[in-house]
Amino acid sequence: MKRWKKVLALSAMGLILTSASYQLSMDNTAQARPLPRAERVSPQMRINNEMQNISEYFGVDKQTLVMYYNNGW
């Protein structure tokens, strides 16, 4: 029982000393920076670019890909 009291007392003392030496300064908080502006691209432009990339990679005609895309494939 005495051992547990000593361990508890030493732990509490360590926490108190640690928290006393660790101070947060509210004046030096980091300021949020605005996000960099992203270039907006219309969905149709993205679809066209993706169709072009697929067409070049697989060697399939772009119009065939657009036909399949419009049919829901």
Tab-separated table of C-alpha atoms in Angstrom:
chain	number	residue	atom	x	y	z
A	1	MET	CA	0.000	0.000	0.000
A	2	LYS	CA	2.828	2.409	0.867
A	3	ARG	CA	4.563	1.563	-2.381
A	4	TRP	CA	1.485	2.514	-4.434
A	5	LYS	CA	1.184	5.819	-2.593
A	6	LYS	CA	4.821	6.606	-3.338
A	7	VAL	CA	4.422	5.705	-7.012
A	8	LEU	CA	1.255	7.783	-7.249
A	9	ALA	CA	2.862	10.742	-5.448
A	10	LEU	CA	5.963	10.641	-7.656
A	11	SER	CA	3.856	10.372	-10.803
A	12	ALA	CA	1.697	13.302	-9.744
A	13	MET	CA	4.768	15.371	-8.893
A	14	GLY	CA	6.318	14.576	-12.269
A	15	LEU	CA	3.149	15.637	-14.077
A	16	ILE	CA	2.924	18.856	-12.083
A	17	LEU	CA	6.565	19.746	-12.741
A	18	THR	CA	6.266	18.880	-16.416
A	19	SER	CA	3.109	20.904	-16.913
A	20	ALA	CA	4.566	23.849	-14.994
A	21	SER	CA	7.614	23.979	-17.239
A	22	TYR	CA	5.603	23.554	-20.434
A	23	GLN	CA	3.792	26.772	-21.241
A	24	LEU	CA	1.757	27.489	-24.308
A	25	SER	CA	2.005	30.987	-25.657
A	26	MET	CA	-1.226	32.079	-27.290
A	27	ASP	CA	0.508	34.976	-29.048
A	28	ASN	CA	2.604	32.729	-31.297
A	29	THR	CA	-0.180	30.583	-32.733
A	30	ALA	CA	0.154	29.696	-36.399
A	31	GLN	CA	-1.992	31.677	-38.779
A	32	ALA	CA	-3.990	29.795	-41.384
A	33	ARG	CA	-2.788	30.520	-44.889
A	34	PRO	CA	-5.194	30.599	-47.816
A	35	LEU	CA	-5.070	27.639	-50.169
A	36	PRO	CA	-3.405	28.179	-53.531
A	37	ARG	CA	-5.823	28.902	-56.321
A	38	ALA	CA	-6.641	25.835	-58.363
A	39	GLU	CA	-7.405	26.166	-62.021
A	40	ARG	CA	-10.985	25.175	-62.656
A	41	VAL	CA	-11.632	22.890	-65.580
A	42	SER	CA	-15.118	22.105	-66.801
A	43	PRO	CA	-16.275	18.472	-66.521
A	44	GLN	CA	-16.678	18.219	-70.292
A	45	MET	CA	-13.071	19.340	-70.781
A	46	ARG	CA	-11.887	16.687	-68.309
A	47	ILE	CA	-13.900	14.015	-70.126
A	48	ASN	CA	-12.449	15.098	-73.478
A	49	ASN	CA	-8.914	15.028	-72.094
A	50	GLU	CA	-9.454	11.597	-70.561
A	51	MET	CA	-10.904	10.256	-73.819
A	52	GLN	CA	-7.876	11.616	-75.688
A	53	ASN	CA	-5.467	9.992	-73.215
A	54	ILE	CA	-7.239	6.621	-73.452
A	55	SER	CA	-7.323	6.880	-77.232
A	56	GLU	CA	-3.584	7.550	-77.435
A	57	TYR	CA	-2.658	4.889	-74.875
A	58	PHE	CA	-4.728	2.020	-76.276
A	59	GLY	CA	-4.796	3.073	-79.933
A	60	VAL	CA	-8.593	3.185	-80.086
A	61	ASP	CA	-10.410	5.851	-82.106
A	62	LYS	CA	-11.656	8.688	-79.873
A	63	GLN	CA	-15.090	8.740	-81.527
A	64	THR	CA	-15.554	5.060	-80.669
A	65	LEU	CA	-14.728	5.807	-77.029
A	66	VAL	CA	-17.152	8.760	-76.985
A	67	MET	CA	-19.880	6.518	-78.453
A	68	TYR	CA	-19.362	3.907	-75.725
A	69	TYR	CA	-19.215	6.616	-73.054
A	70	ASN	CA	-22.504	8.157	-74.248
A	71	ASN	CA	-24.125	4.693	-74.200
A	72	GLY	CA	-23.206	4.336	-70.534
A	73	TRP	CA	-20.146	2.086	-70.758
